[in-house]
Amino acid sequence: RMVKLFWIRMEILSLLRKKTLHIYPIELIEYADYQCPYCKKAYHIVKDIQKELGDKVKFVFRNFPLTELHPHALHAAIAAEIAASHGKFWEMHDLLFENQNALDDYYLLEYARKLGINAAEFETDFGKDRFYQKVKDDYDSGLENDVQGTPTFFVNGEQFDGNWMNSEFLEYLESLIVK
């Protein structure tokens, strides 16, 4: 039994060295809406956190379009998921937040083109249920986790109730890192 544990430990160390297995001390999940002005503020804050903490934080984005308030949020979320199928999720995510005032379908198609996604394929994908379903699954998981607005953050599985708009958020995250 000890020999087996030793070999498992050696395999994990090997994977870590090869960077094919990464253990993050912090998992930061954000439920957000691409058209929400507070989410745009959070976008910049999360970018700063990623810069500051680097590979100590794994950032997970979950779609939570508030369609009654933001008429373009659902299509923007679907566009991001289509881009994900082309390996361009984060690029589209960034474009959507950086161009938050231009999220109607015309612009979504332009962003896809800018990322090198075939326009006809992008338009066809909009009609496919799997992209809408991914957004709906994210939204439903938010409802199950008592998300009531955007942005909502979870840190290592626990909803963050502090102030994410100031240094308190980064300080809290830094406190979780074992030094």
Coordinates of C-alpha atoms in Angstrom, one line a residue:
R1 CA 0.0 0.0 0.0
M2 CA 2.8 2.4 0.8
V3 CA 4.5 1.7 -2.5
K4 CA 1.2 2.5 -4.3
L5 CA 0.9 5.8 -2.4
F6 CA 4.4 6.7 -3.3
W7 CA 3.8 6.1 -7.0
I8 CA 0.6 8.1 -6.9
R9 CA 2.5 11.0 -5.2
M10 CA 5.3 10.7 -7.8
E11 CA 2.7 10.9 -10.7
I12 CA 1.1 14.0 -9.2
L13 CA 4.5 15.7 -8.8
S14 CA 5.3 14.8 -12.4
L15 CA 2.0 16.3 -13.6
L16 CA 2.6 19.4 -11.6
R17 CA 6.1 19.8 -13.1
K18 CA 4.7 19.4 -16.6
K19 CA 2.0 21.9 -15.7
T20 CA -0.7 19.5 -16.8
L21 CA -2.2 19.4 -13.3
H22 CA -2.5 22.7 -11.5
I23 CA -3.9 23.1 -8.0
Y24 CA -5.2 26.6 -7.3
P25 CA -5.4 27.8 -3.8
I26 CA -8.3 30.1 -4.8
E27 CA -11.2 29.4 -7.1
L28 CA -13.0 32.7 -7.9
I29 CA -16.4 32.2 -9.5
E30 CA -18.3 35.3 -10.9
Y31 CA -21.9 35.2 -11.9
A32 CA -22.3 38.2 -14.3
D33 CA -24.2 39.9 -17.0
Y34 CA -22.3 41.4 -20.0
Q35 CA -24.6 44.4 -20.1
C36 CA -24.5 45.1 -16.3
P37 CA -22.5 48.3 -15.5
Y38 CA -21.4 46.9 -12.2
C39 CA -20.1 43.8 -13.9
K40 CA -18.0 46.0 -16.2
K41 CA -16.5 47.5 -13.0
A42 CA -16.0 44.0 -11.7
Y43 CA -14.3 43.0 -15.0
H44 CA -11.5 45.5 -14.4
I45 CA -11.2 44.5 -10.8
V46 CA -10.9 40.8 -11.7
K47 CA -8.3 41.6 -14.3
D48 CA -6.3 43.4 -11.6
I49 CA -6.7 40.5 -9.2
Q50 CA -5.5 38.1 -11.9
K51 CA -2.5 40.3 -12.6
E52 CA -1.7 40.5 -8.9
L53 CA -2.3 36.9 -7.9
G54 CA -1.4 35.2 -11.2
D55 CA -1.6 31.4 -11.1
K56 CA -2.8 31.4 -7.4
V57 CA -6.3 32.1 -8.6
K58 CA -8.5 30.2 -11.0
F59 CA -11.2 32.5 -12.4
V60 CA -14.5 30.9 -13.5
F61 CA -17.1 33.0 -15.3
R62 CA -20.8 32.0 -15.2
N63 CA -23.5 33.6 -17.3
F64 CA -26.3 35.3 -15.4
P65 CA -28.1 37.5 -17.9
L66 CA -30.7 39.7 -16.3
T67 CA -32.8 39.9 -19.5
E68 CA -35.6 42.0 -18.0
L69 CA -33.0 44.8 -17.3
H70 CA -30.5 44.2 -20.1
P71 CA -32.1 43.2 -23.5
H72 CA -28.7 42.3 -25.1
A73 CA -27.3 40.2 -22.2
L74 CA -28.6 36.9 -23.3
H75 CA -27.3 37.1 -26.9
A76 CA -24.0 38.4 -25.6
A77 CA -23.7 35.4 -23.3
I78 CA -24.6 33.0 -26.2
A79 CA -22.0 34.8 -28.3
A80 CA -19.4 34.1 -25.6
E81 CA -20.3 30.5 -25.5
I82 CA -20.1 30.2 -29.3
A83 CA -16.7 31.8 -29.1
A84 CA -15.7 29.2 -26.4
S85 CA -16.4 26.4 -28.9
H86 CA -13.7 28.0 -31.1
G87 CA -11.3 28.4 -28.2
K88 CA -12.0 32.1 -28.0
F89 CA -14.1 32.5 -24.8
W90 CA -11.9 34.9 -22.9
E91 CA -11.2 37.0 -26.0
M92 CA -15.0 37.4 -26.6
H93 CA -15.6 37.9 -22.9
D94 CA -13.1 40.8 -22.9
L95 CA -14.5 42.3 -26.1
L96 CA -18.1 42.2 -24.7
F97 CA -17.1 44.0 -21.5
E98 CA -14.8 46.5 -23.2
N99 CA -17.6 47.3 -25.7
Q100 CA -20.6 47.1 -23.3
N101 CA -22.5 49.8 -25.1
A102 CA -22.4 47.9 -28.4
L103 CA -23.9 44.5 -27.7
D104 CA -26.7 44.1 -30.3
D105 CA -26.5 41.3 -32.8
Y106 CA -24.7 43.4 -35.4
Y107 CA -21.8 44.0 -33.1
L108 CA -21.7 40.5 -31.8
L109 CA -21.2 39.3 -35.3
E110 CA -18.5 41.9 -35.8
Y111 CA -16.7 40.7 -32.6
A112 CA -16.8 37.1 -33.9
R113 CA -15.3 38.2 -37.2
K114 CA -12.6 40.1 -35.3
L115 CA -11.7 36.9 -33.5
G116 CA -11.5 35.0 -36.7
I117 CA -14.8 33.1 -36.3
N118 CA -16.5 32.4 -39.6
A119 CA -19.6 34.7 -39.7
A120 CA -21.9 32.2 -41.3
E121 CA -21.0 29.5 -38.8
F122 CA -21.4 32.0 -36.0
E123 CA -24.9 32.9 -37.2
T124 CA -25.8 29.2 -37.6
D125 CA -24.5 28.5 -34.1
F126 CA -26.9 31.1 -32.7
G127 CA -29.7 28.8 -33.6
K128 CA -28.2 25.8 -31.8
D129 CA -29.7 24.8 -28.5
R130 CA -26.4 23.8 -26.9
F131 CA -25.2 27.4 -26.6
Y132 CA -28.4 28.6 -25.1
Q133 CA -28.5 25.6 -22.8
K134 CA -25.0 26.4 -21.5
V135 CA -26.1 29.9 -20.6
K136 CA -29.3 28.5 -19.0
D137 CA -27.3 26.0 -17.0
D138 CA -25.1 28.8 -15.7
Y139 CA -28.1 30.8 -14.8
D140 CA -29.9 27.9 -13.1
S141 CA -26.7 27.1 -11.1
G142 CA -26.8 30.8 -10.0
L143 CA -30.4 30.5 -8.8
E144 CA -29.5 27.2 -7.0
N145 CA -26.7 29.1 -5.2
D146 CA -28.9 32.1 -4.2
V147 CA -27.5 34.5 -6.8
Q148 CA -29.9 37.5 -6.7
G149 CA -28.0 40.0 -8.8
T150 CA -24.8 40.7 -10.7
P151 CA -22.0 40.5 -10.1
T152 CA -22.0 37.8 -7.5
F153 CA -18.7 36.2 -6.4
F154 CA -18.0 32.9 -4.8
V155 CA -14.6 32.2 -3.3
N156 CA -13.7 28.5 -2.8
G157 CA -17.4 27.7 -2.9
E158 CA -18.6 30.3 -0.5
Q159 CA -20.5 33.4 -1.5
F160 CA -18.4 36.6 -0.9
D161 CA -20.5 39.1 1.0
G162 CA -17.8 41.7 1.4
N163 CA -17.1 44.8 -0.7
W164 CA -15.7 43.7 -4.1
M165 CA -15.2 47.3 -5.2
N166 CA -12.3 48.1 -3.0
S167 CA -9.1 46.7 -1.6
E168 CA -11.0 44.5 0.8
F169 CA -11.6 41.9 -1.9
L170 CA -8.0 41.5 -2.9
E171 CA -6.9 41.5 0.7
Y172 CA -9.4 38.8 1.5
L173 CA -8.2 36.7 -1.4
E174 CA -4.5 37.2 -0.5
S175 CA -5.3 36.1 3.1
L176 CA -6.4 32.7 1.7
I177 CA -3.0 32.0 0.1
V178 CA -0.8 29.9 2.4
K179 CA 2.6 31.5 2.5

